[in-house]
C-alpha positions as a printed NumPy array, in Angstrom:
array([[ 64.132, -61.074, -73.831],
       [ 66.702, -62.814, -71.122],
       [ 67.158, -66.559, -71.802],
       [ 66.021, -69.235, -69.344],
       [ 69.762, -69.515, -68.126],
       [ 69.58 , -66.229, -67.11 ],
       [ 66.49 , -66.064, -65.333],
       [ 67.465, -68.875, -63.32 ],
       [ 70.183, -67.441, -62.301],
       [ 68.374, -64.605, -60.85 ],
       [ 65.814, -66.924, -58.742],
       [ 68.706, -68.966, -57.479],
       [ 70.254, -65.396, -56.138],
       [ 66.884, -65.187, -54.473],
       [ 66.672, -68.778, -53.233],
       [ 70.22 , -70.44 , -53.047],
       [ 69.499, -73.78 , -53.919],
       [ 72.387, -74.765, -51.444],
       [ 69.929, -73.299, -48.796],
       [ 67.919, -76.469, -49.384],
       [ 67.511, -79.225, -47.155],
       [ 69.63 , -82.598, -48.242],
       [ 66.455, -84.485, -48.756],
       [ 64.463, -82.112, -51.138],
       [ 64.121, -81.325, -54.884],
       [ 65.054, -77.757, -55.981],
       [ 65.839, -76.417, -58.709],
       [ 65.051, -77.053, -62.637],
       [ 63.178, -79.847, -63.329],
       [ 62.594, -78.874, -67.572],
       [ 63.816, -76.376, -70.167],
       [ 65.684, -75.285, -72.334],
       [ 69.065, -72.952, -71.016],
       [ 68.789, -70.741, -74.082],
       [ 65.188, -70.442, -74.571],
       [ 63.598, -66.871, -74.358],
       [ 61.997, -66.484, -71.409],
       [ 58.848, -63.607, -71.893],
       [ 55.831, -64.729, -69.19 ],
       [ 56.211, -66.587, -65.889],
       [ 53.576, -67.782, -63.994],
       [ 53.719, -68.107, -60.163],
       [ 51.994, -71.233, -58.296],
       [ 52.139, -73.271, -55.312],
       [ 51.87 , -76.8  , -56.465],
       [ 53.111, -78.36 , -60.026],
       [ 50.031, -80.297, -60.617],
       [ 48.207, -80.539, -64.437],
       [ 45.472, -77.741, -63.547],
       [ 48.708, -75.463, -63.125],
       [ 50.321, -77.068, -66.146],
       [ 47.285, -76.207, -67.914],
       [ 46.868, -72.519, -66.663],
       [ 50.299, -72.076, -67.717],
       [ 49.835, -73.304, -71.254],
       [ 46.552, -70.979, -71.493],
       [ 48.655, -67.992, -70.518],
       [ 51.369, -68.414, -72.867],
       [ 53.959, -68.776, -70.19 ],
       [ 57.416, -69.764, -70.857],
       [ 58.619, -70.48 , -67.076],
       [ 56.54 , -72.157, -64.392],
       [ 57.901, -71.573, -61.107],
       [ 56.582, -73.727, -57.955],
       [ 57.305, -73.777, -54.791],
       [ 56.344, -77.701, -54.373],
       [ 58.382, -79.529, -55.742],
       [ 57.43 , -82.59 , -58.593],
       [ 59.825, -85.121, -57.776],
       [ 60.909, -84.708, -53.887],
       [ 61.457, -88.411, -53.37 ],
       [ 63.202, -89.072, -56.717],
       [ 61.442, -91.131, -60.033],
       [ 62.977, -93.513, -62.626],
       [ 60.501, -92.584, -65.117],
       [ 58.353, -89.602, -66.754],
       [ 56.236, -91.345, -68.788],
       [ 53.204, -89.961, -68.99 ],
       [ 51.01 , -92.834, -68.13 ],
       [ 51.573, -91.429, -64.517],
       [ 50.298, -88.262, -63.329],
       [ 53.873, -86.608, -62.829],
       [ 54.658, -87.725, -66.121],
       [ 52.167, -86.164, -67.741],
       [ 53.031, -82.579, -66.303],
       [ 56.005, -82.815, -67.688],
       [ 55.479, -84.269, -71.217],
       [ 52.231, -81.194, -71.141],
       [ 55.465, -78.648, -70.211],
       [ 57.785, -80.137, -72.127],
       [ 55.483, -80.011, -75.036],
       [ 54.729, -76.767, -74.98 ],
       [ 57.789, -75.35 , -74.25 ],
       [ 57.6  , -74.637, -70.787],
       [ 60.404, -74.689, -68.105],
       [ 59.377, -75.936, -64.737],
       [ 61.762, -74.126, -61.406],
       [ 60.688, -75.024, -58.22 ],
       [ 62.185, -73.408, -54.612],
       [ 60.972, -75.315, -51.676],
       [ 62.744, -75.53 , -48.444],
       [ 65.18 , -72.649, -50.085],
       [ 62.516, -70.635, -50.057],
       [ 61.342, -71.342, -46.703],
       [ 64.38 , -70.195, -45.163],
       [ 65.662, -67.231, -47.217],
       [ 65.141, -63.48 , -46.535],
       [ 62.629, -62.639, -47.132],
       [ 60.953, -65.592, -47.437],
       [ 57.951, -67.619, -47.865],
       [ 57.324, -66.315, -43.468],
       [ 57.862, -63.194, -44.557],
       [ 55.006, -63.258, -46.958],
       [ 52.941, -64.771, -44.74 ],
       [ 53.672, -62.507, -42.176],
       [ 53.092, -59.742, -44.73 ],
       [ 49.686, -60.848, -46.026],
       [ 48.053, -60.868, -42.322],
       [ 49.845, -56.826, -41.974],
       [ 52.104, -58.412, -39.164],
       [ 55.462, -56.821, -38.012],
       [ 58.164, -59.02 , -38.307],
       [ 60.638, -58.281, -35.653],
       [ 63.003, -61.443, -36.224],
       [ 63.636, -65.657, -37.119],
       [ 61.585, -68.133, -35.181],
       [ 64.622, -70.87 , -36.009],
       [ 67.667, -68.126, -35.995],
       [ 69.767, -71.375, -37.042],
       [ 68.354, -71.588, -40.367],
       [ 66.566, -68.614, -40.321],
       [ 62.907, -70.43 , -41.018],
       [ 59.594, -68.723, -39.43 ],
       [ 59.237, -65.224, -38.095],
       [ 58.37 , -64.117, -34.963],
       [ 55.742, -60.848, -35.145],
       [ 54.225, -58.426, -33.091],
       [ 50.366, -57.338, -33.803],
       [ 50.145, -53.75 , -34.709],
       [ 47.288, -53.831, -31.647],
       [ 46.721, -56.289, -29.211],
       [ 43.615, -58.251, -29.995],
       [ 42.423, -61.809, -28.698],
       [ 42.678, -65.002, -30.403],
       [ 39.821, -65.141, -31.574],
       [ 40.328, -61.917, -33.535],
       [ 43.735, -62.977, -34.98 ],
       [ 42.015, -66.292, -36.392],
       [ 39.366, -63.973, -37.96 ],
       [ 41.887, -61.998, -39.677],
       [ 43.874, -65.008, -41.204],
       [ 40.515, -66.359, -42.127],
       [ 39.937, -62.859, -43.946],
       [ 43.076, -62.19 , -45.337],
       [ 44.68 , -66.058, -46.329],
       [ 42.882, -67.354, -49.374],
       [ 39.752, -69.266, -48.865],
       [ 40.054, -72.998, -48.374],
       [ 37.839, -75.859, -47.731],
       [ 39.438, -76.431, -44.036],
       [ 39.068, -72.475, -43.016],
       [ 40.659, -72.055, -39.822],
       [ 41.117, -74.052, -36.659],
       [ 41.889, -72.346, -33.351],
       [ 43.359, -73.765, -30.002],
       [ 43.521, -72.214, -27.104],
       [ 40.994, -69.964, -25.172],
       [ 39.106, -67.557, -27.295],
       [ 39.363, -64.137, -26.095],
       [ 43.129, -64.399, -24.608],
       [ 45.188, -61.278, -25.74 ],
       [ 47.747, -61.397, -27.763],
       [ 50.416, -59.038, -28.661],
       [ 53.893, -61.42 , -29.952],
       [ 52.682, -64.256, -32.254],
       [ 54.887, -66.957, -34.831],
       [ 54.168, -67.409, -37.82 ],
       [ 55.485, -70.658, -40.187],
       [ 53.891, -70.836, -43.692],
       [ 53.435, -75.061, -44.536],
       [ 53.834, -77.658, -41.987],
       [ 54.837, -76.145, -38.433],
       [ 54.275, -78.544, -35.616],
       [ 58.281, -79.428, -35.493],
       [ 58.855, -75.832, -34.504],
       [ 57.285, -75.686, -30.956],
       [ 59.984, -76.229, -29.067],
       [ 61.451, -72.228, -30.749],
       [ 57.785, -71.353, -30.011],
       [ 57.928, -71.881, -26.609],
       [ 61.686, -70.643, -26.398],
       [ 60.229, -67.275, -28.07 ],
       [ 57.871, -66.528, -25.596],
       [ 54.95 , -65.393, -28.197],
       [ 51.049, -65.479, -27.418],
       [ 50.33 , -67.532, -30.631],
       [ 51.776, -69.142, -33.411],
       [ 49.619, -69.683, -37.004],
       [ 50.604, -72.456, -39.552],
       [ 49.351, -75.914, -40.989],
       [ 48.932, -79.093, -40.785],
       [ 48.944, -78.968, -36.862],
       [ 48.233, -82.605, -35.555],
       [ 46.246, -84.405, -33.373],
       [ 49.202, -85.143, -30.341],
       [ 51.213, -81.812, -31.15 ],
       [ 48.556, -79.496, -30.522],
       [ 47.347, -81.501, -27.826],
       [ 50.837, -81.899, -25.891],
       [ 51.842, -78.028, -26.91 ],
       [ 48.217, -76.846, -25.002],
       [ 48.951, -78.929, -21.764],
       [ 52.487, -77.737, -22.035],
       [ 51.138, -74.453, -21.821],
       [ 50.994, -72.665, -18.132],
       [ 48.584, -70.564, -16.968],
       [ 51.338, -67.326, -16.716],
       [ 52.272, -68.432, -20.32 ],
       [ 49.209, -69.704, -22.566],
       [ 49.806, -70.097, -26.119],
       [ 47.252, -69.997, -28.999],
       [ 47.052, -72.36 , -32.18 ],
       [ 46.386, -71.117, -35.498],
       [ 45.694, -74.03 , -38.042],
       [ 45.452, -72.499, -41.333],
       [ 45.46 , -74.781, -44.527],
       [ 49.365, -75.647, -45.959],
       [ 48.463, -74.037, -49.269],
       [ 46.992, -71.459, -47.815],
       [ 49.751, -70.472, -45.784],
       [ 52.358, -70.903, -48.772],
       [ 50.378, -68.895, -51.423],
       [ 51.117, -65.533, -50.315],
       [ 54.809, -66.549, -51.635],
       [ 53.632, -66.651, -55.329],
       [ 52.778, -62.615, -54.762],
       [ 55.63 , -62.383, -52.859],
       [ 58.722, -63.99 , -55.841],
       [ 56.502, -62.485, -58.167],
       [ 57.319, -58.903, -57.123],
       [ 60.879, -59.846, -56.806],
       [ 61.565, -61.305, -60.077],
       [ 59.122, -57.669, -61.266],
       [ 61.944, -55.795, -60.027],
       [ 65.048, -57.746, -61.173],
       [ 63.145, -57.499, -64.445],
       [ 62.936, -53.791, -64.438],
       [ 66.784, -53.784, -63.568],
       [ 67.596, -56.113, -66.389],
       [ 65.297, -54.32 , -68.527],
       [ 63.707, -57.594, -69.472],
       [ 60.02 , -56.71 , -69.548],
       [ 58.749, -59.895, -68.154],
       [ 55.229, -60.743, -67.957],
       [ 54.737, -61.834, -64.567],
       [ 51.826, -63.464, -63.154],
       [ 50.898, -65.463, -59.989],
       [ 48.12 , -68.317, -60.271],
       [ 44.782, -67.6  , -58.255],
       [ 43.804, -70.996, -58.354],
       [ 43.606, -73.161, -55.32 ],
       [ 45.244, -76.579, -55.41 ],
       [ 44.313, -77.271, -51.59 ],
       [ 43.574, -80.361, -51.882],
       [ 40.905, -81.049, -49.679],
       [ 37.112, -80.382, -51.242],
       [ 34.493, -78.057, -49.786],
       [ 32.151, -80.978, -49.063],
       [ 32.07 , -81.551, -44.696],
       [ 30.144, -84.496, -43.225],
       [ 29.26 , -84.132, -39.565],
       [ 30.906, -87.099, -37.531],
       [ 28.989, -88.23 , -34.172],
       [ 29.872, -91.207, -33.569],
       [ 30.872, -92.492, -30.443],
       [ 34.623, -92.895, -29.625]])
């Protein structure tokens, strides 16, 4: 069995932590260097349902791709919810790793699996500077309306589904793709010439100012997929890479990726018709 030093060293080869923007939190946040390392378990968000899932699988290594701590904490008691995930890991033995904006921008990375979960080609960055989205081509041309029915069949289920801007049956054949939080990147969109680009948490002024910005010769689409949604196809992704670097190492991991959905947001809609 490798030790936790080792394994580390592996996913940072994967996801240089240097690759990191200044202001986020990567990289090992508990655990021991020289404990054995046998099961990992794969998950978007380090919150205490995870902590517990990990616990109930008998992992030894927790790896994230949220981070715990992005903005920093002078405590970890466990009178706070943070806290508490760690004393629960801690406790148990479990190391916590987390790759965030690392992840985002390595190759492949957390585009790449989203790319790869709705079967689109990937023919190059979005950002080329720091390498973060993908720009794909359709294996068909279909409208919009179509590609929002395939993310909606082939991202995980969420309480938001999927929100679509633009007209309905234009065709598309070049679309972006940016797993998380996207509406920075529209400026590359429009640079890149695409029919569409999918991601999350699109806003209210964005979406509006990117669809007026939009010319008749050149209309662009809006995707608006849930930010877990769009990240969770990672988990599958690292999984499979830390399968194979276990296979080379002849480590016999047990890897495993979490199926269950931290989306915050509940299933429960109330219809709004209220006047503005």
């Amino acid at each position: 069995m490798p030790r936790l030093s080792e394994v580390i060293a592996e996913l940072d080869a994967l996801w240089p932590p240097e690759r990191a923007e200044q202001w986020d939190a990567v990289g090992t946040v508990c655990g021991d260097p020289d404990a054995e390392v046998r099961r990992v378990l794969f998950a978007v968000d380090p919150v205490q349902e995870i902590a517990d899932e990990a616990i109930d699988l008998g992992a030894d290594l927790l790896v994230t791709h949220h981070p715990l701590y992005l903005r920093g904490t002078t405590t970890v008691a466990a009178s706070h919810f943070k806290g508490r995930v760690v004393h629960t890991l801690i406790k148990h033995d479990i190391a916590l790793h987390v790759a965030h904006t690392n992840a985002d921008t390595a190759d492949p990375g957390v585009s790449d699996a989203l790319a790869g979960a709705l079967d689109l080609r990937v023919t190059g960055p979005l950002v080329p500077e720091n390498n973060l989205g993908r720009i794909c081509e359709l294996d068909r041309p279909e409208t919009l309306a179509e590609f929002a029915d395939r993310a909606a069949k082939r991202l995980p289920a969420t309480a938001q589904g999927i929100r679509v801007a633009g007209d309905p049956g234009m065709v598309l054949h070049r679309v972006a793709v940016s797993g998380g939080s996207g509406d920075s990147l529209f400026d590359a969109v429009r640079a890149a010439g695409v029919d569409a680009f999918l991601t999350a948490d699109l806003r209210h002024h964005p979406v509006s100012e990117a669809t007026q910005h939009a010319t008749r010769s050149r209309p662009l689409g809006l995707v608006d997929a849930a930010h877990w949604a769009t990240e969770w196809p990672w988990c599958e992704q690292a999984a499979a890479q830390l399968d194979t670097i276990s296979d080379r190492h002849g480590w016999d991991l047990r890897v495993h990726v979490s199926k269950t959905v931290t989306d915050p947001w509940s299933s429960h809609h109330t219809s709004s018709g209220a006047p503005n």
